Coordinates of C-alpha atoms in Angstrom, one line a residue:
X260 CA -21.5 -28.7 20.7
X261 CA -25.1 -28.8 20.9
X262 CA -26.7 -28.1 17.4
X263 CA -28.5 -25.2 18.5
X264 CA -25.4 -23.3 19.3
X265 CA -24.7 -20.7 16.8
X266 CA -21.7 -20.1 14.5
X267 CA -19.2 -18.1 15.6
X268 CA -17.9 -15.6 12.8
X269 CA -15.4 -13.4 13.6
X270 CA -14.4 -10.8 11.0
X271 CA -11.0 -9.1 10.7
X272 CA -10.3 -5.3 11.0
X273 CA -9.6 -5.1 7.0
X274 CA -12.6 -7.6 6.0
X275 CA -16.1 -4.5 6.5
X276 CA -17.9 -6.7 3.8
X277 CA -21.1 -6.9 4.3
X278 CA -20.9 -9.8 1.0
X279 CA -17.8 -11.1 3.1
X280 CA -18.0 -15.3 2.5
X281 CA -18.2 -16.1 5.9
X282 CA -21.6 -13.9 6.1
X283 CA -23.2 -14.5 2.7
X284 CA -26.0 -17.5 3.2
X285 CA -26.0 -17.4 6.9
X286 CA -29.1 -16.7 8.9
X287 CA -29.1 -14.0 11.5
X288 CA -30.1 -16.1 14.1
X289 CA -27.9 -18.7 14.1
X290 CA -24.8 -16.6 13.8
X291 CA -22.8 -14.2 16.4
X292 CA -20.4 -12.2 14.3
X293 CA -17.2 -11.9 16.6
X294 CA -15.3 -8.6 15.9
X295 CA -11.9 -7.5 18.1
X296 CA -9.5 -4.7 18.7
X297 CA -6.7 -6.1 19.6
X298 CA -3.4 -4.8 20.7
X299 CA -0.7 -7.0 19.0
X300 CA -2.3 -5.9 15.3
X301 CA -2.2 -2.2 16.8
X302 CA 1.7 -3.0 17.9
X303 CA 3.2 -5.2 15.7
X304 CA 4.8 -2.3 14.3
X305 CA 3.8 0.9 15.5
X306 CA 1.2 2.2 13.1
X307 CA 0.7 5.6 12.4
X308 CA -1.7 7.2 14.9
X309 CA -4.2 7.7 12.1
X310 CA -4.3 4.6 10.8
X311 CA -5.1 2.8 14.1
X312 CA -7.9 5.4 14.6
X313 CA -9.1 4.6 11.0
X314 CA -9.4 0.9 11.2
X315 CA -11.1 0.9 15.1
X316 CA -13.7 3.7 14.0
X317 CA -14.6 1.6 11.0
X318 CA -15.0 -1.4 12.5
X319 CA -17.0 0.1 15.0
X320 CA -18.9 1.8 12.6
X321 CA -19.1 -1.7 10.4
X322 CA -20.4 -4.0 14.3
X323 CA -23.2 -1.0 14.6
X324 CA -24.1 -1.2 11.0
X325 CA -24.8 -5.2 11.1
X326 CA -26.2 -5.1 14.4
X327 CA -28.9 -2.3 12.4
X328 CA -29.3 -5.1 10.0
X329 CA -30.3 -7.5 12.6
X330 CA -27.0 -9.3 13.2
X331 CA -25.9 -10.6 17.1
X332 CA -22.1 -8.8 17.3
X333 CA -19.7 -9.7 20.1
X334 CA -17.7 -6.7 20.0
X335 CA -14.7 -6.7 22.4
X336 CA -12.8 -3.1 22.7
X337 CA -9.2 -2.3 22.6
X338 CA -9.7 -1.1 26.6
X339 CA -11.9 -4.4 27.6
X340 CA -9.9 -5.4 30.7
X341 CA -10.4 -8.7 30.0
X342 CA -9.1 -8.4 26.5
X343 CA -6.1 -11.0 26.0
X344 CA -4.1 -8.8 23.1
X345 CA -4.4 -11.0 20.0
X346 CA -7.1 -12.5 17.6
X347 CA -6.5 -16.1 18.6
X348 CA -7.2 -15.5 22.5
X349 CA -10.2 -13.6 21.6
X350 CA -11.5 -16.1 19.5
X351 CA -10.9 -18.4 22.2
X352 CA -12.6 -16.3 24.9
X353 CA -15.7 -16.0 22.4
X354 CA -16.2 -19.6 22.0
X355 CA -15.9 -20.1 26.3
X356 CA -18.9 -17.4 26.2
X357 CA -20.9 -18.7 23.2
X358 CA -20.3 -22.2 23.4
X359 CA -20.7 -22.5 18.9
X360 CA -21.1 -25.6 17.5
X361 CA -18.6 -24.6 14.6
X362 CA -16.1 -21.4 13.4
X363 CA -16.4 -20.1 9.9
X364 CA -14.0 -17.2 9.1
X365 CA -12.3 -15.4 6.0
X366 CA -8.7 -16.0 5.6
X367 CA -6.5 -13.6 7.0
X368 CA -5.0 -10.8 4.6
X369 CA -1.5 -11.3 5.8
X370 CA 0.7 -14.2 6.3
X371 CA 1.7 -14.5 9.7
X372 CA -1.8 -14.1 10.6
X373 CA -3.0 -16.8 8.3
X374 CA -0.6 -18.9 10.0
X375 CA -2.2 -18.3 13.4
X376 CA -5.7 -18.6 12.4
X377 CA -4.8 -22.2 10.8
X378 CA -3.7 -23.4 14.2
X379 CA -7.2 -22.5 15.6
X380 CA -8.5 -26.3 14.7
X381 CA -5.7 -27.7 16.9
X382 CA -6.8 -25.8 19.9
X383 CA -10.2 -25.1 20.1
X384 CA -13.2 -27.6 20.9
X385 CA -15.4 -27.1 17.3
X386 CA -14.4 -27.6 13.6
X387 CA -13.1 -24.3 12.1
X388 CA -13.6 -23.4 8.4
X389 CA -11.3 -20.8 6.9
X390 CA -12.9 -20.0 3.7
X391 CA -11.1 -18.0 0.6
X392 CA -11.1 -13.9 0.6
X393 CA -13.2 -13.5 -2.8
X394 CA -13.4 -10.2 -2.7
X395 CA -10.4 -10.7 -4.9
X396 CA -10.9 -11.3 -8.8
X397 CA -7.8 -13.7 -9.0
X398 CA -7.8 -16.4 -6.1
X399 CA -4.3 -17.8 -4.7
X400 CA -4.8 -20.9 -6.9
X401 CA -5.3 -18.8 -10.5
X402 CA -2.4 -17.2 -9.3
X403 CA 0.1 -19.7 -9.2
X404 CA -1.2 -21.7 -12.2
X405 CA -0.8 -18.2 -14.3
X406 CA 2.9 -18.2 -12.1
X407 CA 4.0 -22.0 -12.7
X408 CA 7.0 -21.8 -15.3
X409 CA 7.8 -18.4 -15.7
X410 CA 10.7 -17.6 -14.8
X411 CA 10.1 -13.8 -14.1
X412 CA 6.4 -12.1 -13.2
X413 CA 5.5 -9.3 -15.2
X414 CA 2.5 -7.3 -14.5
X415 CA 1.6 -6.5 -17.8
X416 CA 0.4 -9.9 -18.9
X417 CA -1.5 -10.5 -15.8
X418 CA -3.1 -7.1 -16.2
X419 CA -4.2 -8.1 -19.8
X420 CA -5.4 -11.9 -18.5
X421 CA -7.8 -9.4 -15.8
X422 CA -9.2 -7.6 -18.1
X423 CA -10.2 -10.3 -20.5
X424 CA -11.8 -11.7 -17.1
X425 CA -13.7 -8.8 -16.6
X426 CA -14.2 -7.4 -19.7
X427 CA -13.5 -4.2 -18.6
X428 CA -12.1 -1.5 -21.4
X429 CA -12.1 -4.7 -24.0
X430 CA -14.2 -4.8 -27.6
X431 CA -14.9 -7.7 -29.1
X432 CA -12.1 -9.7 -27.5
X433 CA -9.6 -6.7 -28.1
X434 CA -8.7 -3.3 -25.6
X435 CA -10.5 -0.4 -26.1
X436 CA -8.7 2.0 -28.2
X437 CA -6.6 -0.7 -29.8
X438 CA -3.8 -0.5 -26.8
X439 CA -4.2 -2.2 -23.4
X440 CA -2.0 0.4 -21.6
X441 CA -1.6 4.1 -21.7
X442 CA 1.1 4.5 -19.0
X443 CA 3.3 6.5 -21.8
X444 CA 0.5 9.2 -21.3
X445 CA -0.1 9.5 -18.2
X446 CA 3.3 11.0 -17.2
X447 CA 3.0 14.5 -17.6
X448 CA 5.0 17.1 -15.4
X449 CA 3.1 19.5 -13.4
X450 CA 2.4 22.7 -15.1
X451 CA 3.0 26.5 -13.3
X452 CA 0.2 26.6 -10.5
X453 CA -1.0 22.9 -10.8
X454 CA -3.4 21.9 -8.1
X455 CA -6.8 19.7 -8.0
X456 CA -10.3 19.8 -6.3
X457 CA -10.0 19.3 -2.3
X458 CA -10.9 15.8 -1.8
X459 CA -14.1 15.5 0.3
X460 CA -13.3 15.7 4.4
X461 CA -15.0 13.5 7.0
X462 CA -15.7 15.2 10.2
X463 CA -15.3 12.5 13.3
X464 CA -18.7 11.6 14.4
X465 CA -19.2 10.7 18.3
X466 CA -17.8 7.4 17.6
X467 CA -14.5 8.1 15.6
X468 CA -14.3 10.8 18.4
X469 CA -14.5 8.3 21.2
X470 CA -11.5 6.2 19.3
X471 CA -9.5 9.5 18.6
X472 CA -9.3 9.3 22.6
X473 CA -8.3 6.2 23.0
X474 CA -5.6 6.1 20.1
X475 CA -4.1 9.7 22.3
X476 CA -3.8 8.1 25.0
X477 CA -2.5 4.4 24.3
X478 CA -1.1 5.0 21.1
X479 CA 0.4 8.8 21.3
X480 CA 4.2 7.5 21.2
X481 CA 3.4 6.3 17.4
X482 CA 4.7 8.3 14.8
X483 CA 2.2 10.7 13.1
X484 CA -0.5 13.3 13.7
X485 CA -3.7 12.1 15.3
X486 CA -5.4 15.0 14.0
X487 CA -7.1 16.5 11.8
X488 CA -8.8 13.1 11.3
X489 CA -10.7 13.3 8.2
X490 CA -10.8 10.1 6.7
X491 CA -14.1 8.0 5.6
X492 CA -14.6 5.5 8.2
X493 CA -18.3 4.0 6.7
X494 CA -19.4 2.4 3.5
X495 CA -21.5 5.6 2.9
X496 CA -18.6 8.6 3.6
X497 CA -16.6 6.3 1.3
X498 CA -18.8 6.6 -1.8
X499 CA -19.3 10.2 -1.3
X500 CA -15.2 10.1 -1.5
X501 CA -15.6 7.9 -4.7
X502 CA -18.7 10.0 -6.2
X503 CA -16.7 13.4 -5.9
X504 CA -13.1 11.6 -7.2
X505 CA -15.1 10.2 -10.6
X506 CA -16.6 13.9 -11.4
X507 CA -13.7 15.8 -10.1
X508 CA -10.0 13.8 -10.6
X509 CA -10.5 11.3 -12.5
X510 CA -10.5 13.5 -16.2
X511 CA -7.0 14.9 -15.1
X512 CA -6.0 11.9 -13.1
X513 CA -4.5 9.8 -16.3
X514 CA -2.2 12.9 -16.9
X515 CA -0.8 13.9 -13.8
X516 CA -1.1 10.7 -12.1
X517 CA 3.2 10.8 -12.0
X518 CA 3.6 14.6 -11.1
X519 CA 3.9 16.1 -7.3
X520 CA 3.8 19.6 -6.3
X521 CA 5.1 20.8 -3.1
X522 CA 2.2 20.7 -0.5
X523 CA -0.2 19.5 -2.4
X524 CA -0.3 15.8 -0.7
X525 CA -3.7 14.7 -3.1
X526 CA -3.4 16.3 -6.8
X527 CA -5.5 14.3 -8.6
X528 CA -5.8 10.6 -7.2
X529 CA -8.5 8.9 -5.9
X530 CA -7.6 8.5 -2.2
X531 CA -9.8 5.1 -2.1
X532 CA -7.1 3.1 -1.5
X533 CA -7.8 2.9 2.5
X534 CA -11.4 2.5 2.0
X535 CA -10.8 0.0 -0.8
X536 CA -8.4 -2.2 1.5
X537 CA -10.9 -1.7 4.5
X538 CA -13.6 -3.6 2.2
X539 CA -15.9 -0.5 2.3
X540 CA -15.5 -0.1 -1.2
X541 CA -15.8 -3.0 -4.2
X542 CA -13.1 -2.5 -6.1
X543 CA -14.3 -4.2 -9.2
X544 CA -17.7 -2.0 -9.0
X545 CA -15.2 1.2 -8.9
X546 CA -13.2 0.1 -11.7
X547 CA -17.1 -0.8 -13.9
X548 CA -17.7 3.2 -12.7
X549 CA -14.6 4.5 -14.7
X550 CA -15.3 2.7 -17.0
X551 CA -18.8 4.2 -17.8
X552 CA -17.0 7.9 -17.1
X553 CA -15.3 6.9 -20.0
X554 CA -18.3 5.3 -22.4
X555 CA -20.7 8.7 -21.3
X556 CA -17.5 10.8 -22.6
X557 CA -16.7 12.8 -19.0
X558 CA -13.1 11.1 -19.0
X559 CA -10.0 10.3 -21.1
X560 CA -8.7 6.5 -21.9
X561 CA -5.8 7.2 -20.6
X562 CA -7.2 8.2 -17.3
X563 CA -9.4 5.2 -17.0
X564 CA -7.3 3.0 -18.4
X565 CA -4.7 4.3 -15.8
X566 CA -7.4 3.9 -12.3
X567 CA -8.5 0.3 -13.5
X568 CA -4.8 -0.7 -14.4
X569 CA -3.6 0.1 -10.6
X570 CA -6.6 -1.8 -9.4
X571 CA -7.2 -5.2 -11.3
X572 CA -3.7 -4.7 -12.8
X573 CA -1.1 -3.9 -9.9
X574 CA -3.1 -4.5 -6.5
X575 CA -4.6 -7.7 -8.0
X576 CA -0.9 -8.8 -9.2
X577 CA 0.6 -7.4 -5.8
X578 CA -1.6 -9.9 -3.7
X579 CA -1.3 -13.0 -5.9
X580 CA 3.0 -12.0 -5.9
X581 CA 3.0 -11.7 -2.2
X582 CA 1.2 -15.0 -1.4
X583 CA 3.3 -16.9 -4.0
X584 CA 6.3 -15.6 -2.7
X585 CA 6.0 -16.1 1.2
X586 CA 7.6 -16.5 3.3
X587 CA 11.1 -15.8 1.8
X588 CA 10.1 -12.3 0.1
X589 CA 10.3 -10.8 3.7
X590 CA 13.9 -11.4 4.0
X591 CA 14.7 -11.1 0.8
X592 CA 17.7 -9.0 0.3
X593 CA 19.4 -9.5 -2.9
X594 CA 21.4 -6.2 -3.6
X595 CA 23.1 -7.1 0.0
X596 CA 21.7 -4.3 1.4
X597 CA 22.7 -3.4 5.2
X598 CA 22.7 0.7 5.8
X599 CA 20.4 1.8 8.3
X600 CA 17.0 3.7 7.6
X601 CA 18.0 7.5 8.7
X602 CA 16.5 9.1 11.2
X603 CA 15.2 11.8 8.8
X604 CA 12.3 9.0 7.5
X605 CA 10.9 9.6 10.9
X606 CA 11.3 13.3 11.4
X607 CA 11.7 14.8 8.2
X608 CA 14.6 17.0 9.2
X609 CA 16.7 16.6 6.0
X610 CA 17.8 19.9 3.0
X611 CA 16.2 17.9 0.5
X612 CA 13.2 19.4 -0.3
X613 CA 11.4 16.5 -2.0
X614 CA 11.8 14.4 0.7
X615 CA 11.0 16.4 3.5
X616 CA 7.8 17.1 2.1
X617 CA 7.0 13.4 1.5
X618 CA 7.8 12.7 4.9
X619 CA 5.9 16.1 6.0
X620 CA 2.8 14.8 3.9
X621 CA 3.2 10.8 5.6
X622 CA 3.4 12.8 8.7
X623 CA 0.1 14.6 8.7
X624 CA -2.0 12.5 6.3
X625 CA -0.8 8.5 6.8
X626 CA -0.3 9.1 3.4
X627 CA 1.9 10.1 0.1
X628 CA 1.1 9.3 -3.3
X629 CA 2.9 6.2 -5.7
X630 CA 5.1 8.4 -7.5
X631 CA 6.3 9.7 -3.9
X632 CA 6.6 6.8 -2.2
X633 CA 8.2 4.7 -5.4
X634 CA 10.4 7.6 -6.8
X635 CA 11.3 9.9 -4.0
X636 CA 11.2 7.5 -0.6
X637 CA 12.0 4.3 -1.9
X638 CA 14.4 5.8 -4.9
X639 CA 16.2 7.4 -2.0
X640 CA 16.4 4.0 -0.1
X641 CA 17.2 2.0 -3.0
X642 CA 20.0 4.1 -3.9
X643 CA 21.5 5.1 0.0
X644 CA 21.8 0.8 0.0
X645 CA 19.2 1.0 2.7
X646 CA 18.3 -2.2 4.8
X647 CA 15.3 -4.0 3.1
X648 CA 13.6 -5.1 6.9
X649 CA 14.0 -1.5 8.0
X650 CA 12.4 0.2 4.9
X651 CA 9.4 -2.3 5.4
X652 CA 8.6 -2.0 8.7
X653 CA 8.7 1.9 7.9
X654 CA 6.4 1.5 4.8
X655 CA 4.0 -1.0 6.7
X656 CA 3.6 1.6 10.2
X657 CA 3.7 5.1 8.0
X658 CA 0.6 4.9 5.8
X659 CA -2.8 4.1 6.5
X660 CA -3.4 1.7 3.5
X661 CA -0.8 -0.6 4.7
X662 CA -1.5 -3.6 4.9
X663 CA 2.1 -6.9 4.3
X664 CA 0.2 -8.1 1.5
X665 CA 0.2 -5.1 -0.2
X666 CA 2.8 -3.4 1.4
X667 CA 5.4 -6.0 1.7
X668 CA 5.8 -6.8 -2.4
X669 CA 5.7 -2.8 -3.3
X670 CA 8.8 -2.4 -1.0
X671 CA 10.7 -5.5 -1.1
X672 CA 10.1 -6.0 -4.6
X673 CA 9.0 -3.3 -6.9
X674 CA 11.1 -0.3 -4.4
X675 CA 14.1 -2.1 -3.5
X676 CA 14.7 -4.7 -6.2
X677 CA 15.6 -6.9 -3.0
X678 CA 14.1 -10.4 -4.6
X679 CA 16.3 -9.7 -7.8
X680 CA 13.8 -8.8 -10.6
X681 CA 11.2 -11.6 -9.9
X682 CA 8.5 -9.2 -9.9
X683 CA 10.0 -5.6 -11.3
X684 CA 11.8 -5.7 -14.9
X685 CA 14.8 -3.0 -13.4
X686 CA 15.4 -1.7 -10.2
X687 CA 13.5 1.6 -10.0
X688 CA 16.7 3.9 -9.7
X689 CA 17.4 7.8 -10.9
X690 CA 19.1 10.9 -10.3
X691 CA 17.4 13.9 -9.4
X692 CA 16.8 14.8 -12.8
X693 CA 13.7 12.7 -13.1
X694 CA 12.3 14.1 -9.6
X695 CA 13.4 18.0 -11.5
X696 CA 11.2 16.8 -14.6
X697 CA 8.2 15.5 -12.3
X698 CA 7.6 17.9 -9.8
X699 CA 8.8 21.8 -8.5
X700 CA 10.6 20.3 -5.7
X701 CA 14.2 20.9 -7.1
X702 CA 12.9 24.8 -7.7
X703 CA 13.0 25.7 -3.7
X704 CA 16.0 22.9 -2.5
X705 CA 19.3 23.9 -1.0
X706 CA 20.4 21.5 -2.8
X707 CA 21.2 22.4 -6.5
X708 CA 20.0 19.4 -8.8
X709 CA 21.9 20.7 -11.6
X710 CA 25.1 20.4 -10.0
X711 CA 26.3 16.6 -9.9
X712 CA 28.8 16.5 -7.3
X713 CA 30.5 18.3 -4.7
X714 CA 29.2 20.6 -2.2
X715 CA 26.0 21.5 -2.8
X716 CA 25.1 19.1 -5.3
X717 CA 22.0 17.3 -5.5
X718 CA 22.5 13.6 -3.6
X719 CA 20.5 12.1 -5.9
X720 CA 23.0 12.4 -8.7
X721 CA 26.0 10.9 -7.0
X722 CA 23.8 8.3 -5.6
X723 CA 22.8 7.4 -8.4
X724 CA 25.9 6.6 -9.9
X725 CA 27.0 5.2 -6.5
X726 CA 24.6 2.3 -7.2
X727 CA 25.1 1.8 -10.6
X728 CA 29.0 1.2 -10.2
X729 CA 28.5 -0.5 -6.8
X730 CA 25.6 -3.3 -8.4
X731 CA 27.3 -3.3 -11.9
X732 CA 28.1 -7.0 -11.6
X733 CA 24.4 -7.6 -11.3
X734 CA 22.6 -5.2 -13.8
X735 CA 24.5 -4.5 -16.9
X736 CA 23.1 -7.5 -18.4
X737 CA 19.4 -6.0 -17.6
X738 CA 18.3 -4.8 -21.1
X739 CA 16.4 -2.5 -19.8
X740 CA 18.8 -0.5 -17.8
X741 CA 22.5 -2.0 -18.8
X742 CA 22.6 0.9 -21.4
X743 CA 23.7 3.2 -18.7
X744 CA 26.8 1.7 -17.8
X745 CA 28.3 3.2 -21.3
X746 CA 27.4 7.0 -20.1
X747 CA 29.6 5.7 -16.7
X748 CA 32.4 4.5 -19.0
X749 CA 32.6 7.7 -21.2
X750 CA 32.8 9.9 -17.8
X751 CA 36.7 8.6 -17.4
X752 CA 38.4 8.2 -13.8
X753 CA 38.4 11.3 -12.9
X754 CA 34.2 12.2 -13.1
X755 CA 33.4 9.0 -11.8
X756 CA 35.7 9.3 -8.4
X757 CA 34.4 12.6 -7.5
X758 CA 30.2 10.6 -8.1
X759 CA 31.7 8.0 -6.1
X760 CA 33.5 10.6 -3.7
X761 CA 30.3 12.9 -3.4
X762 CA 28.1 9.6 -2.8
X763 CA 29.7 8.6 0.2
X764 CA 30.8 11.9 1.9
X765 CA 26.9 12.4 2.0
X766 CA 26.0 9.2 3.2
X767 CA 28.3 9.4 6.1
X768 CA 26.6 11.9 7.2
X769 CA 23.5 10.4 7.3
X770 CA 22.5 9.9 11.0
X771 CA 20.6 6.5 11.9
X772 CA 16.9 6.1 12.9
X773 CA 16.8 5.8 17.2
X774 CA 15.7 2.5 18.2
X775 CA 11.7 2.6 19.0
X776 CA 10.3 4.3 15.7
X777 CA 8.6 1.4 14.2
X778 CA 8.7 -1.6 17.2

C-alpha cells in the first residue's frame, strides 16, 4: 500500500474507549476508525431486544463522539444493503474502499471472535496488528503465570495479588481494616419494606430512538421487552449513573448486596456493569472512587470492600479463567448433565414465585442481580441437572451485560459446577431455605418452603437432596460441603425416598423450552 494510505482501525461494539490501544498515539489524519453493526454478533444467539438496542445506540453515540473529536469514522449500519453480516467481511469491504497501508485493532473480547480476527493476516492485502485489550489490570500472560501449577483457582488469592497491584484498600503493605474481605457482612436479609433510591433513567435521544426502530422491526422475535429503554448509552449518562450509585447505594450496598425483594429488580447495586463492559466506564477509576467514599467517611468497609472485590477481584479473575480455560470450558460438562432448559426460563409461567420474578425482572430489564441469577436461576439449574450448553446460551442472550468472556465462566463454572471445581471451591447448591432467609419471595409462593416434600412442598427442598444423593460419588470428599451427606444419612430410607420421590414427580413435569428461544 502506498504510505500515504491511512490505518484502518476498526473498533468492536464492547471496545467505546476513547484510551482504547489501537487509538492511543495515532494521529487523526492518518487514521479511519472502522466501526460495524453486524448481524451475526446481533444473531449468534438471540440477544435480548434491549441489549442489541444498547450496544448499536452506543456505538453510534461512541462514531459521533470521535468524529466531534476530529476522527474520520467509517460507520456501516446494521440496514446498509451492502452490509455482508460479520466483522471480517466488513473489515474486508473497508480496506477495498480505503485502500490502508496497514490494520491495527484491539483483540476481540470473546473467543471465537479472536479466532476470526487472527485469520484477517491470511486474507487480506496489509499487515494486521492485533494488539492486547489493556483496559484490563491483569493481561492474559499475568494470568497464566499466577495459574501455572495450581491445581485449583481460587479467587480470593488473585483478589488479594489485585489489590496489592493497585493499592486499593491496602496500608502499608496490609488491607485496610486488617481483613482483605468482608463478604461475611455483606449478607444481610431484607428487612420489612426494604427498597433503595430509583436508579437514574435515560430517556432515548433521536438516535437510541432511530435504533429502537430498527431493533422492532428486525429483531422483535427476540426474547424481551424493547421498551421502556432507559439505559445509559454515552460516557456522560453513564457517570451520572455512577455519580448518583456512589451517593445513593453504595452506603447500603455492602449490606444488602445478597438480599432480593419481590419487584424491586435494582435494591442497592450499581447497575454499571453494562456500561463498564461497554468501555464507557474505567473500571479501575470506579473502584479509586469507592475507595475515597470510604476515606471521606460517606461509606462502610464492607460496602467498598464489597464493589471493588466484584470488580478487580471477580470480573478481573472471570476474564483471565475464561481465556485460560478455552476452548474446552464451553463444553464442559462434568456433573453429566443432559435435562433440557424449561420453557418457563423463557416465559416465566412457573408457581414459584422467586423464579418467576427473576425471569419477570430479565424480561423487562435485560437484567437480574448476582444473587438472582447465582442463587435462584442458576441454583434452580444446577439442581433440576440442567444441560450446561442450554443454560449458557440462555445466560449469554438474556442480560444486557453479557458478554462469553464474562458470561461463559459465571455459568459453566461458578453456576453449574460443570468444569468440576477448577474455578468454584463447591457447587453453589441449596434448598429453599436459603432463598426464605434472603429475600420475601417464599412469603407470597404457592408453594410452601417449609414443607419438604410432597404436594405442595417447596421444589427446592427435594431438589436439593435430589442432587446431593445423585452427585454423592463426586462431592462428599469436598470439605466444604461433604458435611451434608451425614444430615442425608440420619434421615433413614424412608425420608430420603419421599426427597427423592418428590424431586422427580416435579421434574417430570417440567415442560421443555420450544426450539427457537435462544438460536
Amino acid at each position: 500500500m502506498p504510505s500515504d494510505s491511512p490505518i484502518l482501525v476498526p473498533i468492536l461494539g464492547d471496545q467505546l474507549t476513547r484510551t482504547l490501544a489501537s487509538l492511543r498515539g495515532r494521529a487523526m489524519d492518518d487514521t479511519v476508525v472502522l466501526m460495524m453493526e453486524v448481524w451475526d454478533e446481533a444473531t449468534y444467539v438471540k440477544h435480548h431486544q434491549q441489549k442489541i438496542a444498547l450496544v448499536f445506540s452506543a456505538m453510534r453515540h461512541f462514531a459521533a463522539e470521535l468524529q466531534g473529536a476530529g476522527w474520520t469514522v467509517d460507520y456501516v449500519r446494521l440496514n446498509d444493503p451492502d452490509n455482508s453480516g460479520s466483522f471480517t467481511g466488513e473489515v474486508a469491504r473497508a480496506i477495498e474502499r480505503h485502500g490502508p497501508r496497514e490494520v491495527h485493532v484491539v483483540e476481540a473480547g470473546e473467543w471465537r471472535v479472536l479466532q476470526a480476527m487472527e485469520e484477517w493476516a491470511d486474507k487480506f492485502p496489509c499487515p494486521v496488528t492485533i494488539l492486547p485489550d489493556d483496559r484490563y489490570l491483569c493481561s492474559k500472560a499475568e494470568f497464566a503465570d499466577w495459574a501455572e501449577g495450581r491445581k485449583t483457582l481460587r479467587m480470593e488469592f488473585f483478589y488479594r495479588e489485585m489489590r496489592r497491584k493497585t493499592g486499593l484498600l491496602m496500608e502499608g503493605g496490609e488491607p485496610e481494616g486488617g481483613q482483605w474481605n468482608y463478604d461475611s457482612e455483606n449478607r444481610k436479609p431484607p428487612k420489612e419494606g426494604l427498597s433503595a433510591p430509583q436508579r437514574p433513567l435515560f430517556e432515548p435521544d433521536e438516535t437510541t430512538r432511530e435504533v429502537l426502530d430498527l431493533v422492532s422491526g428486525r429483531f422483535a422475535e427476540h426474547f424481551g421487552d424493547l421498551e421502556p429503554f432507559q439505559w445509559p448509552v454515552t460516557r456522560d449518562e453513564a457517570e451520572q449513573a455512577a455519580d448518583a450509585f456512589f451517593v445513593e447505594r453504595l452506603p447500603q450496598f455492602g449490606d444488602y448486596q445478597d438480599a432480593m425483594v419481590h419487584g424491586e429488580d435494582d435494591l442497592f447495586h450499581s447497575m454499571l456493569s453494562t456500561s463498564i463492559n461497554l468501555g464507557l466506564l474505567d473500571p479501575v477509576e470506579l473502584c479509586r472512587r469507592a475507595e475515597e467514599e470510604y476515606r471521606e467517611g460517606r461509606a462502610p468497609l464492607n460496602a467498598v470492600e464489597g464493589f471493588i472485590r466484584q470488580i478487580i477481584g471477580w470480573r478481573e479473575y472471570v476474564r483471565g479463567f475464561y481465556w485460560h480455560e478455552m476452548p474446552g470450558l464451553a463444553e464442559a460438562n462434568e456433573l453429566e448433565a443432559t435435562r433440557p432448559l424449561p420453557e418457563f426460563y423463557w416465559t416465566g409461567e412457573t408457581d414459584m414465585r422467586c423464579l418467576a420474578d427473576c425471569v419477570r425482572s430479565t424480561r423487562s430489564n435485560a437484567h437480574a442481580h448476582h444473587i438472582q441469577r447465582l442463587m435462584v436461576l442458576g441454583n434452580f439449574a444446577l439442581i433440576a441437572g440442567i444441560e450446561p450448553k442450554a443454560v449458557q446460551d440462555w445466560y449469554l442472550a438474556v442480560y444486557a451485560d453479557a458478554y462469553e468472556w464474562v458470561e461463559l465462566p459465571n455459568v459453566s463454572a461458578m453456576v453449574l459446577y460443570a468444569d468440576g471445581g477448577r474455578l468454584a471451591s463447591k457447587p453453589y447448591a441449596a434448598s429453599g431455605n436459603y432463598i426464605n432467609k434472603m429475600s420475601n419471595y417464599c412469603s407470597g409462593c404457592t408453594y410452601s418452603v417449609s414443607k419438604k416434600t410432597g404436594q405442595g412442598a417447596c421444589p427446592f427442598n427435594a431438589l436439593y437432596w435430589h442432587f446431593m444423593d445423585r452427585h454423592r460419588d463426586r462431592l462428599e470428599s469436598n470439605p466444604r460441603i461433604g458435611q451434608v451427606y451425614s444430615t442425608w444419612d440420619r434421615m433413614g430410607e424412608g425420608r430420603q425416598a419421599a426427597y427423592l420421590a418428590s424431586a422427580e414427580a416435579f421434574l417430570d413435569t417440567l415442560e421443555p423450552a420450544r426450539e427457537g428461544w435462544a438460536r
